[in-house]
Amino acid sequence: MKGTFYITTPIYYPSGKFHIGTAYCEVLTEAIKKYKQSRGYDCFMLTGLDEHGQKIQTVAENNNLTPQEHVDKMAEAALKLWKQMDIKYDKFIRTTDDYHMSAVSKIVERFLSQGDIYKGKYEGWYCMSDENYFTESQLVDGKCPDCGREVKKMSEDAYFFNMKKYENWLIDFYKEHPDFLVPESRKNEIFKNFIEPGLEDLCISRNTFDWGIKMPNDPSHVLYVWLDALTNYITALGYMSEDDTLFKKYWPADLHVVGKEIIRFHGIYWPIFLHALGLELPKKIFAHSWIVMKDGKMSKSVGNVIYPEPLIERYGLDATKYYLLRMMSFEKDSVFTPEDFVEKYNYDLANDLGNLLNRTIGMMNKYVGGVIPTNIVVKTDFDDELNDFIDKQIKEVENSMDTYHVSNALSGIWSIISRVNKYIDETMPWTLSKSDDENDKLKLDSVMFNLAESLRKISIILYPFMESTAKEILNQLNIDNNDMSWDTITTHKIVENTSVIEQGKPIFARLDQETEIDYIKGLMK
Ligand code: MSP
């Protein structure tokens, strides 16, 4: 083992059905976890639900349910979706879990005893959807600067966390850790908007509703949902509980994956809370961008929301994961369109990858009796260039994944797939097979070996993103697929007398463009 790797998703609000934006966050985090695991790290992935707060209380009331009944129902739905998406998380936390609630109380008691919390009065503009107060100057056109929704003037007695006390420490921390929050543009945003104007103390309690963890010193107040939520990253590991073995093993987190709109909480308040607790900070925060639609943000009122289930049911899990991971750029919002989905499916999956495997299996049966040649004595003029290209691209994929540029990593994999397809055109195995020259027969062996070997490597690097496709490629080639770790790229070899299957099974059948574009358009609600 190379060491531990603790990675987290944000915990999602169970206020409605999860759309492909939420699913993206989960799939992205899982792909990074599986990559690190395949590189030999002992990984732990945390996900879960952020179940307290006014928003949840209101949604429950609108559905004639108690908040607990509502979150129980939503937790069941979330678990079902992650199961359908085969998400390999290690722990699913709910902020209504007893161990979490009791640890949070202890954390707050600690803050109180250190004098980090004081009582005051809060007046400001409140965004119900984001559960967040804003000052007049933070509003954008009189609306919430984060989500653009209406805000309401509110005033209440409240407890505050003394953020100012830690301001200089935070600034120094960022100076010493310039790569703590990526992409850099997001870090610049929080500096410009929140740190440079001077940190405001954070209101951490509410007394206008009761669905939350009670302030240990004053049960008429419940704890602000963000303080409750952020601490999930440590309570899930047993921090402040009887058994903190996981905490000792995995903390500090290696990576918090979060959406771009919640960086203020993760880039300012979370580091300060941890520092106040005397704990180490996470090593990195990666703020991803959003999936948007042609007409802007996904929203039920616009009727442009896409859910993951019907995509998975019709196009398969791997195709859906592939699309989400490939379409999203590292830094900018990316637009989901039915046209793009169908195009990427047809070109990348059916044509490039699917055909490569199918052609390889077909030629292997036709030209070399279905057995992958392993005794290579004569190379073609294209072999070295092909193999150098693949080795170089694998390094590029590693670089992209090590810096969390997941879409670039997939582009890198697809450049290998294209290069191998080109190798078939360059070497023309159909001509070599007809030749009477003994040398050409030996070259044909080399081509067939290189095709199988390239597909073997492709399947290993594809595994973190498209698990069953990666395994199916090796199945069809009859290559052992029990160990899919990255090292096997170099440590494993195709064994002598490996017979591929007699009839290739297409892994992605080409879609009829018009029918499927209409189908996906029909899914938008
Ligand atoms: N509960 C808080 C997080 C607390 S973490 C301690 C929250 N929940 S959320 O359900 O509103 O959002 C969860 C995540 O989903 C965020 O990272 C958000 O960016 C992500 N997404 C929601 N819609 C999205 C898109 N359209 N595109 C990509 N990700 C988006 O915030």
Short mmCIF file of N, CA and C in Angstrom, two decimals, residues 16-180:
data_model
loop_
_atom_site.label_atom_id
_atom_site.label_comp_id
_atom_site.label_asym_id
_atom_site.label_seq_id
_atom_site.Cartn_x
_atom_site.Cartn_y
_atom_site.Cartn_z
N GLY A 16 -35.14 16.94 -2.59
CA GLY A 16 -35.88 16.45 -3.75
C GLY A 16 -35.07 15.35 -4.41
N LYS A 17 -35.61 14.84 -5.50
CA LYS A 17 -34.94 13.76 -6.23
C LYS A 17 -33.58 14.25 -6.76
N PHE A 18 -32.58 13.40 -6.74
CA PHE A 18 -31.25 13.81 -7.22
C PHE A 18 -31.21 13.82 -8.76
N HIS A 19 -30.72 14.93 -9.31
CA HIS A 19 -30.61 15.01 -10.78
C HIS A 19 -29.17 14.67 -11.21
N ILE A 20 -28.90 14.84 -12.50
CA ILE A 20 -27.56 14.43 -12.97
C ILE A 20 -26.44 15.31 -12.41
N GLY A 21 -26.78 16.51 -11.93
CA GLY A 21 -25.75 17.36 -11.31
C GLY A 21 -25.24 16.72 -10.02
N THR A 22 -26.16 16.28 -9.19
CA THR A 22 -25.78 15.60 -7.94
C THR A 22 -25.06 14.30 -8.28
N ALA A 23 -25.62 13.59 -9.25
CA ALA A 23 -25.01 12.31 -9.64
C ALA A 23 -23.58 12.54 -10.14
N TYR A 24 -23.36 13.65 -10.84
CA TYR A 24 -22.02 13.95 -11.35
C TYR A 24 -21.02 14.03 -10.20
N CYS A 25 -21.41 14.77 -9.17
CA CYS A 25 -20.51 14.97 -8.02
C CYS A 25 -20.11 13.61 -7.42
N GLU A 26 -21.09 12.72 -7.34
CA GLU A 26 -20.85 11.40 -6.76
C GLU A 26 -19.95 10.55 -7.67
N VAL A 27 -20.27 10.58 -8.96
CA VAL A 27 -19.53 9.77 -9.94
C VAL A 27 -18.07 10.26 -10.06
N LEU A 28 -17.93 11.57 -10.03
CA LEU A 28 -16.59 12.18 -10.11
C LEU A 28 -15.73 11.72 -8.92
N THR A 29 -16.32 11.83 -7.73
CA THR A 29 -15.58 11.46 -6.53
C THR A 29 -15.21 9.98 -6.57
N GLU A 30 -16.18 9.16 -7.00
CA GLU A 30 -15.92 7.73 -7.03
C GLU A 30 -14.83 7.37 -8.04
N ALA A 31 -14.82 8.06 -9.19
CA ALA A 31 -13.80 7.77 -10.21
C ALA A 31 -12.41 8.08 -9.65
N ILE A 32 -12.31 9.19 -8.91
CA ILE A 32 -11.00 9.55 -8.33
C ILE A 32 -10.61 8.50 -7.29
N LYS A 33 -11.60 8.09 -6.48
CA LYS A 33 -11.28 7.06 -5.48
C LYS A 33 -10.78 5.78 -6.15
N LYS A 34 -11.49 5.35 -7.20
CA LYS A 34 -11.11 4.08 -7.83
C LYS A 34 -9.74 4.19 -8.51
N TYR A 35 -9.46 5.38 -9.03
CA TYR A 35 -8.14 5.58 -9.64
C TYR A 35 -7.05 5.43 -8.57
N LYS A 36 -7.27 6.12 -7.43
CA LYS A 36 -6.26 6.07 -6.36
C LYS A 36 -6.12 4.64 -5.83
N GLN A 37 -7.26 3.96 -5.74
CA GLN A 37 -7.22 2.58 -5.26
C GLN A 37 -6.41 1.72 -6.24
N SER A 38 -6.65 1.96 -7.51
CA SER A 38 -5.94 1.17 -8.50
C SER A 38 -4.43 1.50 -8.49
N ARG A 39 -4.10 2.71 -8.03
CA ARG A 39 -2.67 3.08 -7.90
C ARG A 39 -2.06 2.56 -6.60
N GLY A 40 -2.86 1.86 -5.80
CA GLY A 40 -2.28 1.22 -4.63
C GLY A 40 -2.54 1.92 -3.30
N TYR A 41 -3.44 2.88 -3.28
CA TYR A 41 -3.75 3.56 -2.01
C TYR A 41 -4.86 2.82 -1.27
N ASP A 42 -4.82 2.90 0.05
CA ASP A 42 -5.89 2.37 0.89
C ASP A 42 -6.93 3.50 1.01
N CYS A 43 -8.01 3.37 0.23
CA CYS A 43 -8.94 4.51 0.08
C CYS A 43 -10.17 4.38 0.97
N PHE A 44 -10.70 5.52 1.33
CA PHE A 44 -11.95 5.57 2.09
C PHE A 44 -12.77 6.70 1.49
N MET A 45 -13.96 6.35 0.97
CA MET A 45 -14.81 7.39 0.37
C MET A 45 -16.06 7.57 1.22
N LEU A 46 -16.29 8.83 1.58
CA LEU A 46 -17.46 9.17 2.40
C LEU A 46 -18.48 9.93 1.56
N THR A 47 -19.74 9.56 1.73
CA THR A 47 -20.82 10.34 1.13
C THR A 47 -21.98 10.32 2.12
N GLY A 48 -23.04 11.03 1.83
CA GLY A 48 -24.17 10.99 2.77
C GLY A 48 -25.16 12.11 2.55
N LEU A 49 -25.94 12.37 3.58
CA LEU A 49 -27.02 13.36 3.47
C LEU A 49 -26.95 14.39 4.58
N ASP A 50 -27.29 15.61 4.21
CA ASP A 50 -27.30 16.78 5.09
C ASP A 50 -28.77 17.01 5.46
N GLU A 51 -29.21 16.41 6.58
CA GLU A 51 -30.65 16.24 6.77
C GLU A 51 -31.35 17.29 7.64
N HIS A 52 -30.58 18.19 8.25
CA HIS A 52 -31.23 19.18 9.11
C HIS A 52 -31.50 20.49 8.38
N GLY A 53 -32.15 21.41 9.10
CA GLY A 53 -32.30 22.77 8.58
C GLY A 53 -33.71 23.11 8.16
N GLN A 54 -33.88 24.40 7.97
CA GLN A 54 -35.21 24.91 7.68
C GLN A 54 -35.77 24.40 6.36
N LYS A 55 -34.86 24.31 5.36
CA LYS A 55 -35.33 23.88 4.04
C LYS A 55 -35.98 22.49 4.13
N ILE A 56 -35.30 21.58 4.83
CA ILE A 56 -35.81 20.21 4.95
C ILE A 56 -37.13 20.22 5.74
N GLN A 57 -37.16 21.01 6.82
CA GLN A 57 -38.39 21.09 7.62
C GLN A 57 -39.56 21.56 6.75
N THR A 58 -39.31 22.57 5.92
CA THR A 58 -40.38 23.12 5.08
C THR A 58 -40.83 22.09 4.03
N VAL A 59 -39.87 21.43 3.38
CA VAL A 59 -40.24 20.43 2.36
C VAL A 59 -41.06 19.31 3.00
N ALA A 60 -40.64 18.89 4.21
CA ALA A 60 -41.37 17.82 4.90
C ALA A 60 -42.81 18.27 5.18
N GLU A 61 -42.94 19.49 5.70
CA GLU A 61 -44.29 20.01 6.01
C GLU A 61 -45.14 20.04 4.73
N ASN A 62 -44.54 20.50 3.63
CA ASN A 62 -45.29 20.55 2.37
C ASN A 62 -45.76 19.17 1.92
N ASN A 63 -45.03 18.15 2.35
CA ASN A 63 -45.41 16.77 1.98
C ASN A 63 -46.20 16.07 3.08
N ASN A 64 -46.64 16.86 4.07
CA ASN A 64 -47.40 16.29 5.21
C ASN A 64 -46.64 15.18 5.92
N LEU A 65 -45.35 15.36 6.06
CA LEU A 65 -44.54 14.37 6.77
C LEU A 65 -43.79 15.08 7.89
N THR A 66 -43.40 14.31 8.90
CA THR A 66 -42.48 14.91 9.88
C THR A 66 -41.12 14.98 9.19
N PRO A 67 -40.24 15.89 9.66
CA PRO A 67 -38.92 15.95 9.02
C PRO A 67 -38.21 14.59 9.05
N GLN A 68 -38.35 13.86 10.15
CA GLN A 68 -37.69 12.56 10.25
C GLN A 68 -38.25 11.58 9.22
N GLU A 69 -39.59 11.56 9.08
CA GLU A 69 -40.19 10.67 8.07
C GLU A 69 -39.69 11.05 6.68
N HIS A 70 -39.63 12.35 6.45
CA HIS A 70 -39.18 12.80 5.13
C HIS A 70 -37.75 12.37 4.84
N VAL A 71 -36.84 12.62 5.80
CA VAL A 71 -35.43 12.29 5.52
C VAL A 71 -35.22 10.77 5.44
N ASP A 72 -36.01 10.01 6.20
CA ASP A 72 -35.89 8.54 6.11
C ASP A 72 -36.26 8.07 4.70
N LYS A 73 -37.33 8.66 4.19
CA LYS A 73 -37.77 8.28 2.84
C LYS A 73 -36.71 8.67 1.80
N MET A 74 -36.16 9.86 1.98
CA MET A 74 -35.17 10.35 1.01
C MET A 74 -33.87 9.55 1.11
N ALA A 75 -33.53 9.13 2.33
CA ALA A 75 -32.29 8.36 2.49
C ALA A 75 -32.42 7.03 1.76
N GLU A 76 -33.61 6.45 1.84
CA GLU A 76 -33.84 5.18 1.12
C GLU A 76 -33.65 5.38 -0.38
N ALA A 77 -34.21 6.50 -0.88
CA ALA A 77 -34.10 6.78 -2.33
C ALA A 77 -32.64 7.02 -2.72
N ALA A 78 -31.90 7.73 -1.86
CA ALA A 78 -30.49 8.01 -2.19
C ALA A 78 -29.69 6.71 -2.22
N LEU A 79 -29.93 5.85 -1.22
CA LEU A 79 -29.19 4.58 -1.19
C LEU A 79 -29.51 3.73 -2.41
N LYS A 80 -30.77 3.80 -2.83
CA LYS A 80 -31.18 3.01 -4.00
C LYS A 80 -30.47 3.53 -5.26
N LEU A 81 -30.41 4.86 -5.36
CA LEU A 81 -29.76 5.42 -6.55
C LEU A 81 -28.27 5.07 -6.58
N TRP A 82 -27.60 5.23 -5.44
CA TRP A 82 -26.15 4.93 -5.43
C TRP A 82 -25.90 3.44 -5.69
N LYS A 83 -26.89 2.62 -5.31
CA LYS A 83 -26.75 1.18 -5.60
C LYS A 83 -26.91 0.95 -7.11
N GLN A 84 -27.93 1.59 -7.66
CA GLN A 84 -28.14 1.45 -9.10
C GLN A 84 -26.92 1.96 -9.87
N MET A 85 -26.27 2.98 -9.33
CA MET A 85 -25.10 3.54 -10.01
C MET A 85 -23.81 2.83 -9.59
N ASP A 86 -23.96 1.78 -8.78
CA ASP A 86 -22.83 0.97 -8.34
C ASP A 86 -21.71 1.84 -7.75
N ILE A 87 -22.10 2.81 -6.92
CA ILE A 87 -21.12 3.71 -6.31
C ILE A 87 -20.45 2.98 -5.14
N LYS A 88 -19.14 2.89 -5.22
CA LYS A 88 -18.41 2.11 -4.21
C LYS A 88 -17.92 3.02 -3.08
N TYR A 89 -18.89 3.60 -2.33
CA TYR A 89 -18.48 4.42 -1.18
C TYR A 89 -18.19 3.50 -0.01
N ASP A 90 -17.49 4.03 0.99
CA ASP A 90 -17.16 3.21 2.15
C ASP A 90 -18.04 3.53 3.34
N LYS A 91 -18.59 4.75 3.35
CA LYS A 91 -19.49 5.09 4.44
C LYS A 91 -20.52 6.11 3.95
N PHE A 92 -21.74 5.91 4.42
CA PHE A 92 -22.84 6.80 4.09
C PHE A 92 -23.30 7.42 5.40
N ILE A 93 -23.07 8.71 5.56
CA ILE A 93 -23.43 9.36 6.83
C ILE A 93 -24.74 10.12 6.67
N ARG A 94 -25.55 10.10 7.72
CA ARG A 94 -26.74 10.96 7.75
C ARG A 94 -26.56 11.85 8.97
N THR A 95 -26.81 13.15 8.80
CA THR A 95 -26.54 14.04 9.94
C THR A 95 -27.56 13.87 11.06
N THR A 96 -28.58 13.02 10.82
CA THR A 96 -29.49 12.69 11.92
C THR A 96 -29.00 11.45 12.68
N ASP A 97 -27.90 10.86 12.24
CA ASP A 97 -27.34 9.70 12.97
C ASP A 97 -26.92 10.15 14.37
N ASP A 98 -27.21 9.30 15.36
CA ASP A 98 -26.93 9.67 16.76
C ASP A 98 -25.45 10.02 17.00
N TYR A 99 -24.57 9.17 16.44
CA TYR A 99 -23.15 9.39 16.71
C TYR A 99 -22.70 10.76 16.18
N HIS A 100 -23.28 11.16 15.05
CA HIS A 100 -22.91 12.47 14.49
C HIS A 100 -23.43 13.58 15.40
N MET A 101 -24.70 13.47 15.80
CA MET A 101 -25.31 14.53 16.59
C MET A 101 -24.57 14.69 17.92
N SER A 102 -24.18 13.57 18.52
CA SER A 102 -23.53 13.71 19.82
C SER A 102 -22.11 14.28 19.65
N ALA A 103 -21.43 13.90 18.58
CA ALA A 103 -20.08 14.45 18.36
C ALA A 103 -20.17 15.96 18.07
N VAL A 104 -21.20 16.37 17.31
CA VAL A 104 -21.33 17.79 17.00
C VAL A 104 -21.55 18.59 18.29
N SER A 105 -22.39 18.06 19.20
CA SER A 105 -22.61 18.76 20.47
C SER A 105 -21.29 18.94 21.21
N LYS A 106 -20.47 17.89 21.19
CA LYS A 106 -19.19 18.00 21.90
C LYS A 106 -18.28 19.03 21.23
N ILE A 107 -18.34 19.08 19.92
CA ILE A 107 -17.51 20.06 19.19
C ILE A 107 -17.94 21.48 19.59
N VAL A 108 -19.27 21.70 19.63
CA VAL A 108 -19.77 23.03 19.98
C VAL A 108 -19.41 23.38 21.43
N GLU A 109 -19.52 22.39 22.30
CA GLU A 109 -19.13 22.63 23.71
C GLU A 109 -17.67 23.08 23.77
N ARG A 110 -16.86 22.45 22.98
CA ARG A 110 -15.44 22.81 22.95
C ARG A 110 -15.27 24.26 22.48
N PHE A 111 -15.99 24.63 21.41
CA PHE A 111 -15.91 26.02 20.92
C PHE A 111 -16.37 26.99 22.00
N LEU A 112 -17.47 26.61 22.70
CA LEU A 112 -18.00 27.49 23.75
C LEU A 112 -16.95 27.66 24.85
N SER A 113 -16.33 26.54 25.23
CA SER A 113 -15.38 26.61 26.35
C SER A 113 -14.14 27.42 25.97
N GLN A 114 -13.85 27.47 24.67
CA GLN A 114 -12.66 28.23 24.24
C GLN A 114 -12.98 29.70 23.99
N GLY A 115 -14.25 30.06 24.13
CA GLY A 115 -14.64 31.45 23.87
C GLY A 115 -14.70 31.77 22.38
N ASP A 116 -14.89 30.75 21.53
CA ASP A 116 -15.02 31.01 20.10
C ASP A 116 -16.43 31.45 19.72
N ILE A 117 -17.38 31.17 20.65
CA ILE A 117 -18.78 31.46 20.33
C ILE A 117 -19.31 32.52 21.30
N TYR A 118 -20.06 33.49 20.79
CA TYR A 118 -20.69 34.50 21.67
C TYR A 118 -22.13 34.73 21.22
N LYS A 119 -22.94 35.30 22.12
CA LYS A 119 -24.35 35.53 21.78
C LYS A 119 -24.55 36.96 21.29
N GLY A 120 -25.36 37.13 20.25
CA GLY A 120 -25.64 38.47 19.74
C GLY A 120 -26.98 38.50 19.03
N LYS A 121 -27.15 39.48 18.17
CA LYS A 121 -28.41 39.59 17.42
C LYS A 121 -28.08 39.59 15.95
N TYR A 122 -28.83 38.84 15.20
CA TYR A 122 -28.54 38.82 13.78
C TYR A 122 -29.61 39.52 12.97
N GLU A 123 -29.16 40.36 12.10
CA GLU A 123 -30.07 41.00 11.16
C GLU A 123 -29.44 40.88 9.80
N GLY A 124 -30.22 40.47 8.84
CA GLY A 124 -29.62 40.38 7.51
C GLY A 124 -30.61 39.84 6.52
N TRP A 125 -30.11 39.60 5.33
CA TRP A 125 -30.95 39.06 4.25
C TRP A 125 -30.73 37.56 4.21
N TYR A 126 -31.84 36.83 4.34
CA TYR A 126 -31.73 35.37 4.48
C TYR A 126 -32.22 34.67 3.21
N CYS A 127 -31.38 33.76 2.71
CA CYS A 127 -31.80 32.94 1.57
C CYS A 127 -32.24 31.61 2.13
N MET A 128 -33.54 31.33 1.99
CA MET A 128 -34.12 30.12 2.56
C MET A 128 -33.51 28.90 1.90
N SER A 129 -33.31 28.99 0.59
CA SER A 129 -32.83 27.82 -0.14
C SER A 129 -31.40 27.44 0.27
N ASP A 130 -30.55 28.44 0.43
CA ASP A 130 -29.16 28.15 0.79
C ASP A 130 -28.93 28.19 2.30
N GLU A 131 -29.97 28.52 3.06
CA GLU A 131 -29.88 28.61 4.53
C GLU A 131 -28.74 29.53 4.92
N ASN A 132 -28.75 30.70 4.37
CA ASN A 132 -27.58 31.53 4.50
C ASN A 132 -27.98 33.00 4.61
N TYR A 133 -27.34 33.71 5.53
CA TYR A 133 -27.57 35.15 5.65
C TYR A 133 -26.58 35.91 4.78
N PHE A 134 -27.03 37.02 4.21
CA PHE A 134 -26.12 37.89 3.45
C PHE A 134 -26.28 39.32 3.92
N THR A 135 -25.19 40.08 3.77
CA THR A 135 -25.30 41.51 4.03
C THR A 135 -25.86 42.16 2.77
N GLU A 136 -26.35 43.38 2.93
CA GLU A 136 -26.92 44.12 1.80
C GLU A 136 -25.94 44.14 0.62
N SER A 137 -24.66 44.41 0.94
CA SER A 137 -23.69 44.59 -0.14
C SER A 137 -23.34 43.27 -0.85
N GLN A 138 -23.63 42.16 -0.19
CA GLN A 138 -23.32 40.87 -0.85
C GLN A 138 -24.40 40.47 -1.86
N LEU A 139 -25.61 41.07 -1.75
CA LEU A 139 -26.69 40.67 -2.65
C LEU A 139 -26.36 41.06 -4.08
N VAL A 140 -26.86 40.27 -5.02
CA VAL A 140 -26.68 40.61 -6.43
C VAL A 140 -28.07 40.93 -6.98
N ASP A 141 -28.25 42.16 -7.42
CA ASP A 141 -29.57 42.64 -7.86
C ASP A 141 -30.65 42.36 -6.81
N GLY A 142 -30.27 42.50 -5.56
CA GLY A 142 -31.24 42.30 -4.47
C GLY A 142 -31.56 40.84 -4.20
N LYS A 143 -30.83 39.93 -4.88
CA LYS A 143 -31.12 38.49 -4.70
C LYS A 143 -29.90 37.75 -4.16
N CYS A 144 -30.13 36.48 -3.80
CA CYS A 144 -29.05 35.65 -3.24
C CYS A 144 -27.86 35.58 -4.20
N PRO A 145 -26.65 35.92 -3.73
CA PRO A 145 -25.49 35.89 -4.63
C PRO A 145 -25.10 34.47 -5.03
N ASP A 146 -25.52 33.46 -4.26
CA ASP A 146 -25.14 32.08 -4.59
C ASP A 146 -26.09 31.43 -5.58
N CYS A 147 -27.42 31.60 -5.31
CA CYS A 147 -28.36 30.84 -6.16
C CYS A 147 -29.31 31.74 -6.93
N GLY A 148 -29.27 33.06 -6.67
CA GLY A 148 -30.12 33.98 -7.44
C GLY A 148 -31.57 34.02 -6.98
N ARG A 149 -31.88 33.31 -5.88
CA ARG A 149 -33.29 33.31 -5.44
C ARG A 149 -33.59 34.54 -4.57
N GLU A 150 -34.92 34.74 -4.29
CA GLU A 150 -35.36 35.84 -3.44
C GLU A 150 -34.75 35.70 -2.04
N VAL A 151 -34.47 36.83 -1.38
CA VAL A 151 -34.01 36.77 0.01
C VAL A 151 -34.99 37.57 0.87
N LYS A 152 -35.00 37.28 2.19
CA LYS A 152 -35.97 37.91 3.09
C LYS A 152 -35.21 38.60 4.21
N LYS A 153 -35.63 39.80 4.60
CA LYS A 153 -34.97 40.48 5.72
C LYS A 153 -35.40 39.79 7.02
N MET A 154 -34.44 39.38 7.81
CA MET A 154 -34.79 38.68 9.05
C MET A 154 -33.90 39.16 10.19
N SER A 155 -34.42 39.00 11.40
CA SER A 155 -33.65 39.39 12.57
C SER A 155 -33.91 38.37 13.66
N GLU A 156 -32.87 37.93 14.35
CA GLU A 156 -33.07 36.94 15.43
C GLU A 156 -31.91 36.99 16.41
N ASP A 157 -32.20 36.57 17.66
CA ASP A 157 -31.13 36.36 18.63
C ASP A 157 -30.32 35.19 18.14
N ALA A 158 -29.04 35.29 18.24
CA ALA A 158 -28.27 34.17 17.69
C ALA A 158 -26.89 34.09 18.32
N TYR A 159 -26.29 32.92 18.16
CA TYR A 159 -24.90 32.74 18.58
C TYR A 159 -24.00 32.92 17.36
N PHE A 160 -22.83 33.46 17.63
CA PHE A 160 -21.88 33.74 16.55
C PHE A 160 -20.55 33.04 16.79
N PHE A 161 -19.94 32.63 15.71
CA PHE A 161 -18.58 32.09 15.80
C PHE A 161 -17.63 33.22 15.45
N ASN A 162 -16.64 33.40 16.31
CA ASN A 162 -15.70 34.51 16.13
C ASN A 162 -14.66 34.19 15.04
N MET A 163 -15.08 34.46 13.80
CA MET A 163 -14.20 34.17 12.67
C MET A 163 -13.01 35.14 12.63
N LYS A 164 -13.29 36.38 13.04
CA LYS A 164 -12.25 37.42 12.94
C LYS A 164 -10.98 37.00 13.66
N LYS A 165 -11.19 36.29 14.80
CA LYS A 165 -10.06 35.84 15.60
C LYS A 165 -9.07 35.02 14.76
N TYR A 166 -9.59 34.33 13.73
CA TYR A 166 -8.74 33.41 12.96
C TYR A 166 -8.37 33.95 11.57
N GLU A 167 -8.76 35.20 11.32
CA GLU A 167 -8.58 35.74 9.98
C GLU A 167 -7.11 35.73 9.53
N ASN A 168 -6.25 36.24 10.38
CA ASN A 168 -4.83 36.32 9.98
C ASN A 168 -4.22 34.94 9.80
N TRP A 169 -4.65 34.06 10.69
CA TRP A 169 -4.16 32.68 10.54
C TRP A 169 -4.56 32.12 9.18
N LEU A 170 -5.82 32.35 8.78
CA LEU A 170 -6.31 31.81 7.51
C LEU A 170 -5.52 32.37 6.32
N ILE A 171 -5.29 33.68 6.37
CA ILE A 171 -4.54 34.31 5.27
C ILE A 171 -3.14 33.70 5.18
N ASP A 172 -2.50 33.52 6.34
CA ASP A 172 -1.16 32.91 6.33
C ASP A 172 -1.21 31.48 5.81
N PHE A 173 -2.27 30.77 6.23
CA PHE A 173 -2.39 29.38 5.79
C PHE A 173 -2.43 29.31 4.25
N TYR A 174 -3.23 30.20 3.65
CA TYR A 174 -3.33 30.19 2.19
C TYR A 174 -1.99 30.56 1.55
N LYS A 175 -1.26 31.46 2.19
CA LYS A 175 0.06 31.84 1.64
C LYS A 175 0.98 30.63 1.63
N GLU A 176 0.90 29.86 2.72
CA GLU A 176 1.79 28.68 2.80
C GLU A 176 1.28 27.50 1.98
N HIS A 177 0.00 27.49 1.66
CA HIS A 177 -0.58 26.35 0.92
C HIS A 177 -1.34 26.87 -0.30
N PRO A 178 -0.60 27.39 -1.27
CA PRO A 178 -1.28 28.03 -2.40
C PRO A 178 -2.14 27.07 -3.22
N ASP A 179 -1.91 25.75 -3.08
CA ASP A 179 -2.70 24.79 -3.86
C ASP A 179 -3.80 24.13 -3.05
N PHE A 180 -4.12 24.70 -1.90
CA PHE A 180 -5.12 24.09 -1.02
C PHE A 180 -6.49 24.00 -1.71
#
